[in-house]
Amino acid sequence: MKQWSGHYCPRVVERKLLGEVRFNVAGRGYYRRNEFLQAGAWKSPRSKTYLERNSAEDIEEITRIALAAPERLAFRILDVLEGVGVPMASALLTVSYPLRFTVIDFRSIETLWEHAEIDSKRIGYWEYLGVCRRIARRVHTDLRTLDQALWQWSKERGSQITLEADSDDDAK
């Protein structure tokens, strides 16, 4: 775990998101538009045009509801926002509460698949989160460190990486 998470090189934007933005969002209970767009760009720069279609009011209201909702519903509520699917919702939740949530990503799924931690590459977020939580407990680490290790293993050793997906590699 330490080997692969140690290779992961977080960008400045990630450090800001999981530092300053995290505390602001978690403390107030919702995202402001600029924070929402920053988190979106971190997960997938290609989503910018879609995410920008959301008004500040919608972002605040919907993220307030989602962040106060039971875990199993939070990512589904965020899906109401333009440009937010499950992967983006998982990133928004991770920025807000990195001890409770983790980002679902094709790289992380590939790593779990290659290490026989999951039976299918088609996995829903709730199941994925449960798998990641169990692994994190088993190896005595936090979800963020686990995510970094899973992502980095796939980037360096993965077998099914596509050129299209590589265009956002450094975004996460």
PDB file of C-alpha atoms in Angstrom:
ATOM      1  CA  MET A   1       0.000   0.000   0.000  1.00  0.00           C
ATOM      2  CA  LYS A   2       2.700   2.479   0.996  1.00  0.00           C
ATOM      3  CA  GLN A   3       4.745   1.631  -2.089  1.00  0.00           C
ATOM      4  CA  TRP A   4       1.973   2.583  -4.511  1.00  0.00           C
ATOM      5  CA  SER A   5       0.459   5.465  -2.562  1.00  0.00           C
ATOM      6  CA  GLY A   6       3.996   6.821  -2.165  1.00  0.00           C
ATOM      7  CA  HIS A   7       4.346   6.982  -5.958  1.00  0.00           C
ATOM      8  CA  TYR A   8       1.140   8.989  -6.238  1.00  0.00           C
ATOM      9  CA  CYS A   9       1.942  12.667  -6.738  1.00  0.00           C
ATOM     10  CA  PRO A  10      -0.981  14.903  -5.748  1.00  0.00           C
ATOM     11  CA  ARG A  11      -1.203  18.123  -7.689  1.00  0.00           C
ATOM     12  CA  VAL A  12      -1.533  21.511  -6.025  1.00  0.00           C
ATOM     13  CA  VAL A  13      -5.257  21.598  -6.780  1.00  0.00           C
ATOM     14  CA  GLU A  14      -5.779  18.279  -4.976  1.00  0.00           C
ATOM     15  CA  ARG A  15      -3.937  19.489  -1.901  1.00  0.00           C
ATOM     16  CA  LYS A  16      -6.074  22.641  -1.879  1.00  0.00           C
ATOM     17  CA  LEU A  17      -9.302  20.682  -2.365  1.00  0.00           C
ATOM     18  CA  LEU A  18      -8.566  18.209   0.403  1.00  0.00           C
ATOM     19  CA  GLY A  19      -7.329  20.986   2.662  1.00  0.00           C
ATOM     20  CA  GLU A  20      -8.971  24.394   2.493  1.00  0.00           C
ATOM     21  CA  VAL A  21     -11.989  23.512   0.334  1.00  0.00           C
ATOM     22  CA  ARG A  22     -12.721  20.376   2.351  1.00  0.00           C
ATOM     23  CA  PHE A  23     -12.899  22.272   5.625  1.00  0.00           C
ATOM     24  CA  ASN A  24     -15.020  25.060   4.143  1.00  0.00           C
ATOM     25  CA  VAL A  25     -17.517  22.705   2.494  1.00  0.00           C
ATOM     26  CA  ALA A  26     -17.778  20.315   5.438  1.00  0.00           C
ATOM     27  CA  GLY A  27     -18.069  23.198   7.887  1.00  0.00           C
ATOM     28  CA  ARG A  28     -20.809  25.020   6.013  1.00  0.00           C
ATOM     29  CA  GLY A  29     -22.550  21.893   4.713  1.00  0.00           C
ATOM     30  CA  TYR A  30     -22.654  22.742   0.998  1.00  0.00           C
ATOM     31  CA  TYR A  31     -20.498  23.658  -1.990  1.00  0.00           C
ATOM     32  CA  ARG A  32     -20.194  27.129  -3.412  1.00  0.00           C
ATOM     33  CA  ARG A  33     -20.085  27.256  -7.197  1.00  0.00           C
ATOM     34  CA  ASN A  34     -16.339  27.921  -7.455  1.00  0.00           C
ATOM     35  CA  GLU A  35     -15.560  25.007  -5.105  1.00  0.00           C
ATOM     36  CA  PHE A  36     -17.906  22.738  -7.042  1.00  0.00           C
ATOM     37  CA  LEU A  37     -16.169  23.636 -10.317  1.00  0.00           C
ATOM     38  CA  GLN A  38     -12.713  23.100  -8.781  1.00  0.00           C
ATOM     39  CA  ALA A  39     -13.694  19.658  -7.499  1.00  0.00           C
ATOM     40  CA  GLY A  40     -15.198  18.839 -10.888  1.00  0.00           C
ATOM     41  CA  ALA A  41     -12.043  19.874 -12.725  1.00  0.00           C
ATOM     42  CA  TRP A  42      -9.997  17.681 -10.384  1.00  0.00           C
ATOM     43  CA  LYS A  43     -12.086  14.616 -11.208  1.00  0.00           C
ATOM     44  CA  SER A  44     -12.576  15.275 -14.913  1.00  0.00           C
ATOM     45  CA  PRO A  45     -11.518  18.450 -16.719  1.00  0.00           C
ATOM     46  CA  ARG A  46     -13.697  17.389 -19.662  1.00  0.00           C
ATOM     47  CA  SER A  47     -16.813  17.900 -17.523  1.00  0.00           C
ATOM     48  CA  LYS A  48     -16.259  21.646 -17.142  1.00  0.00           C
ATOM     49  CA  THR A  49     -18.804  22.728 -19.774  1.00  0.00           C
ATOM     50  CA  TYR A  50     -21.536  20.582 -18.244  1.00  0.00           C
ATOM     51  CA  LEU A  51     -20.764  21.540 -14.653  1.00  0.00           C
ATOM     52  CA  GLU A  52     -20.812  25.240 -15.539  1.00  0.00           C
ATOM     53  CA  ARG A  53     -24.467  24.902 -16.588  1.00  0.00           C
ATOM     54  CA  ASN A  54     -25.462  24.627 -12.912  1.00  0.00           C
ATOM     55  CA  SER A  55     -26.479  27.830 -11.153  1.00  0.00           C
ATOM     56  CA  ALA A  56     -24.905  28.812  -7.848  1.00  0.00           C
ATOM     57  CA  GLU A  57     -28.315  28.411  -6.194  1.00  0.00           C
ATOM     58  CA  ASP A  58     -28.817  24.875  -7.518  1.00  0.00           C
ATOM     59  CA  ILE A  59     -25.309  23.867  -6.495  1.00  0.00           C
ATOM     60  CA  GLU A  60     -25.776  25.186  -2.967  1.00  0.00           C
ATOM     61  CA  GLU A  61     -29.253  23.706  -2.479  1.00  0.00           C
ATOM     62  CA  ILE A  62     -28.545  20.289  -3.963  1.00  0.00           C
ATOM     63  CA  THR A  63     -25.160  19.850  -2.302  1.00  0.00           C
ATOM     64  CA  ARG A  64     -26.666  20.927   1.036  1.00  0.00           C
ATOM     65  CA  ILE A  65     -29.316  18.210   0.714  1.00  0.00           C
ATOM     66  CA  ALA A  66     -26.803  15.594  -0.468  1.00  0.00           C
ATOM     67  CA  LEU A  67     -24.226  16.266   2.248  1.00  0.00           C
ATOM     68  CA  ALA A  68     -26.925  16.000   4.930  1.00  0.00           C
ATOM     69  CA  ALA A  69     -28.470  12.834   3.445  1.00  0.00           C
ATOM     70  CA  PRO A  70     -27.750   9.250   4.493  1.00  0.00           C
ATOM     71  CA  GLU A  71     -24.572   7.965   2.826  1.00  0.00           C
ATOM     72  CA  ARG A  72     -26.393   5.519   0.578  1.00  0.00           C
ATOM     73  CA  LEU A  73     -28.388   8.381  -0.980  1.00  0.00           C
ATOM     74  CA  ALA A  74     -25.874  11.237  -1.084  1.00  0.00           C
ATOM     75  CA  PHE A  75     -24.241  10.311  -4.396  1.00  0.00           C
ATOM     76  CA  ARG A  76     -27.643   9.770  -6.012  1.00  0.00           C
ATOM     77  CA  ILE A  77     -28.853  13.216  -4.976  1.00  0.00           C
ATOM     78  CA  LEU A  78     -25.784  14.864  -6.503  1.00  0.00           C
ATOM     79  CA  ASP A  79     -26.662  13.171  -9.804  1.00  0.00           C
ATOM     80  CA  VAL A  80     -29.433  15.783 -10.192  1.00  0.00           C
ATOM     81  CA  LEU A  81     -26.784  18.367 -11.081  1.00  0.00           C
ATOM     82  CA  GLU A  82     -25.779  18.745 -14.732  1.00  0.00           C
ATOM     83  CA  GLY A  83     -22.528  16.909 -15.487  1.00  0.00           C
ATOM     84  CA  VAL A  84     -22.589  14.898 -12.278  1.00  0.00           C
ATOM     85  CA  GLY A  85     -22.741  11.139 -12.571  1.00  0.00           C
ATOM     86  CA  VAL A  86     -21.612   8.612 -10.001  1.00  0.00           C
ATOM     87  CA  PRO A  87     -17.845   9.149 -10.513  1.00  0.00           C
ATOM     88  CA  MET A  88     -18.186  12.933 -10.171  1.00  0.00           C
ATOM     89  CA  ALA A  89     -20.521  12.568  -7.195  1.00  0.00           C
ATOM     90  CA  SER A  90     -17.970  10.300  -5.523  1.00  0.00           C
ATOM     91  CA  ALA A  91     -15.295  12.973  -6.025  1.00  0.00           C
ATOM     92  CA  LEU A  92     -17.532  15.676  -4.541  1.00  0.00           C
ATOM     93  CA  LEU A  93     -18.255  13.484  -1.514  1.00  0.00           C
ATOM     94  CA  THR A  94     -14.577  12.601  -1.142  1.00  0.00           C
ATOM     95  CA  VAL A  95     -13.544  16.246  -1.097  1.00  0.00           C
ATOM     96  CA  SER A  96     -16.159  16.931   1.591  1.00  0.00           C
ATOM     97  CA  TYR A  97     -15.550  13.858   3.736  1.00  0.00           C
ATOM     98  CA  PRO A  98     -12.394  11.942   2.710  1.00  0.00           C
ATOM     99  CA  LEU A  99     -12.557   9.711   5.778  1.00  0.00           C
ATOM    100  CA  ARG A 100     -16.028   8.444   4.770  1.00  0.00           C
ATOM    101  CA  PHE A 101     -15.956   8.411   0.967  1.00  0.00           C
ATOM    102  CA  THR A 102     -13.588   7.577  -1.869  1.00  0.00           C
ATOM    103  CA  VAL A 103     -13.507   8.275  -5.586  1.00  0.00           C
ATOM    104  CA  ILE A 104     -14.741   5.594  -7.960  1.00  0.00           C
ATOM    105  CA  ASP A 105     -12.555   5.528 -11.041  1.00  0.00           C
ATOM    106  CA  PHE A 106     -11.778   3.103 -13.856  1.00  0.00           C
ATOM    107  CA  ARG A 107      -8.174   2.901 -12.638  1.00  0.00           C
ATOM    108  CA  SER A 108      -9.132   1.940  -9.106  1.00  0.00           C
ATOM    109  CA  ILE A 109     -11.658  -0.584 -10.388  1.00  0.00           C
ATOM    110  CA  GLU A 110      -9.010  -2.097 -12.659  1.00  0.00           C
ATOM    111  CA  THR A 111      -6.633  -2.523  -9.723  1.00  0.00           C
ATOM    112  CA  LEU A 112      -9.301  -4.150  -7.554  1.00  0.00           C
ATOM    113  CA  TRP A 113     -10.218  -6.475 -10.438  1.00  0.00           C
ATOM    114  CA  GLU A 114      -6.604  -7.441 -11.128  1.00  0.00           C
ATOM    115  CA  HIS A 115      -6.110  -8.271  -7.442  1.00  0.00           C
ATOM    116  CA  ALA A 116      -9.357 -10.309  -7.252  1.00  0.00           C
ATOM    117  CA  GLU A 117     -10.971  -7.930  -4.755  1.00  0.00           C
ATOM    118  CA  ILE A 118     -14.074  -7.577  -6.947  1.00  0.00           C
ATOM    119  CA  ASP A 119     -15.862 -10.097  -9.174  1.00  0.00           C
ATOM    120  CA  SER A 120     -16.878  -7.677 -11.914  1.00  0.00           C
ATOM    121  CA  LYS A 121     -15.653  -4.407 -13.347  1.00  0.00           C
ATOM    122  CA  ARG A 122     -19.283  -3.312 -13.365  1.00  0.00           C
ATOM    123  CA  ILE A 123     -19.697  -2.280  -9.768  1.00  0.00           C
ATOM    124  CA  GLY A 124     -22.030   0.267  -8.216  1.00  0.00           C
ATOM    125  CA  TYR A 125     -20.701   2.983  -5.967  1.00  0.00           C
ATOM    126  CA  TRP A 126     -22.260   1.703  -2.756  1.00  0.00           C
ATOM    127  CA  GLU A 127     -20.703  -1.751  -3.281  1.00  0.00           C
ATOM    128  CA  TYR A 128     -17.382  -0.194  -4.364  1.00  0.00           C
ATOM    129  CA  LEU A 129     -17.286   1.967  -1.236  1.00  0.00           C
ATOM    130  CA  GLY A 130     -17.914  -1.106   0.927  1.00  0.00           C
ATOM    131  CA  VAL A 131     -15.066  -3.005  -0.745  1.00  0.00           C
ATOM    132  CA  CYS A 132     -12.695  -0.062  -0.287  1.00  0.00           C
ATOM    133  CA  ARG A 133     -13.665   0.363   3.365  1.00  0.00           C
ATOM    134  CA  ARG A 134     -13.028  -3.323   4.062  1.00  0.00           C
ATOM    135  CA  ILE A 135      -9.635  -3.216   2.348  1.00  0.00           C
ATOM    136  CA  ALA A 136      -8.660  -0.016   4.169  1.00  0.00           C
ATOM    137  CA  ARG A 137      -9.500  -1.639   7.524  1.00  0.00           C
ATOM    138  CA  ARG A 138      -7.664  -4.826   6.558  1.00  0.00           C
ATOM    139  CA  VAL A 139      -4.459  -3.005   5.627  1.00  0.00           C
ATOM    140  CA  HIS A 140      -4.772  -0.350   8.349  1.00  0.00           C
ATOM    141  CA  THR A 141      -4.981   2.724   6.150  1.00  0.00           C
ATOM    142  CA  ASP A 142      -7.442   5.470   5.291  1.00  0.00           C
ATOM    143  CA  LEU A 143      -9.607   5.646   2.179  1.00  0.00           C
ATOM    144  CA  ARG A 144      -7.596   8.449   0.583  1.00  0.00           C
ATOM    145  CA  THR A 145      -4.315   6.543   0.847  1.00  0.00           C
ATOM    146  CA  LEU A 146      -6.014   3.430  -0.504  1.00  0.00           C
ATOM    147  CA  ASP A 147      -7.429   5.390  -3.441  1.00  0.00           C
ATOM    148  CA  GLN A 148      -4.013   6.816  -4.261  1.00  0.00           C
ATOM    149  CA  ALA A 149      -2.442   3.349  -4.183  1.00  0.00           C
ATOM    150  CA  LEU A 150      -5.181   1.791  -6.346  1.00  0.00           C
ATOM    151  CA  TRP A 151      -5.003   4.609  -8.878  1.00  0.00           C
ATOM    152  CA  GLN A 152      -1.217   4.610  -9.049  1.00  0.00           C
ATOM    153  CA  TRP A 153      -0.965   0.821  -9.442  1.00  0.00           C
ATOM    154  CA  SER A 154      -3.254   0.995 -12.462  1.00  0.00           C
ATOM    155  CA  LYS A 155      -1.386   3.939 -13.952  1.00  0.00           C
ATOM    156  CA  GLU A 156       1.962   2.132 -13.694  1.00  0.00           C
ATOM    157  CA  ARG A 157       1.005  -1.508 -14.129  1.00  0.00           C
ATOM    158  CA  GLY A 158      -2.517  -1.601 -15.484  1.00  0.00           C
ATOM    159  CA  SER A 159      -3.290  -3.542 -18.621  1.00  0.00           C
ATOM    160  CA  GLN A 160      -6.439  -1.959 -20.042  1.00  0.00           C
ATOM    161  CA  ILE A 161      -5.636   1.720 -20.199  1.00  0.00           C
ATOM    162  CA  THR A 162      -7.104   3.632 -23.121  1.00  0.00           C
ATOM    163  CA  LEU A 163      -5.727   6.740 -24.746  1.00  0.00           C
ATOM    164  CA  GLU A 164      -9.031   8.529 -24.173  1.00  0.00           C
ATOM    165  CA  ALA A 165      -8.885   7.838 -20.448  1.00  0.00           C
ATOM    166  CA  ASP A 166      -5.237   8.899 -20.271  1.00  0.00           C
ATOM    167  CA  SER A 167      -6.184  12.447 -21.235  1.00  0.00           C
ATOM    168  CA  ASP A 168      -7.525  12.956 -17.698  1.00  0.00           C
ATOM    169  CA  ASP A 169      -4.847  10.922 -15.912  1.00  0.00           C
ATOM    170  CA  ASP A 170      -3.279  13.796 -14.084  1.00  0.00           C
ATOM    171  CA  ALA A 171      -6.625  15.280 -13.155  1.00  0.00           C
ATOM    172  CA  LYS A 172      -7.285  12.928 -10.289  1.00  0.00           C
TER     173      LYS A 172
END
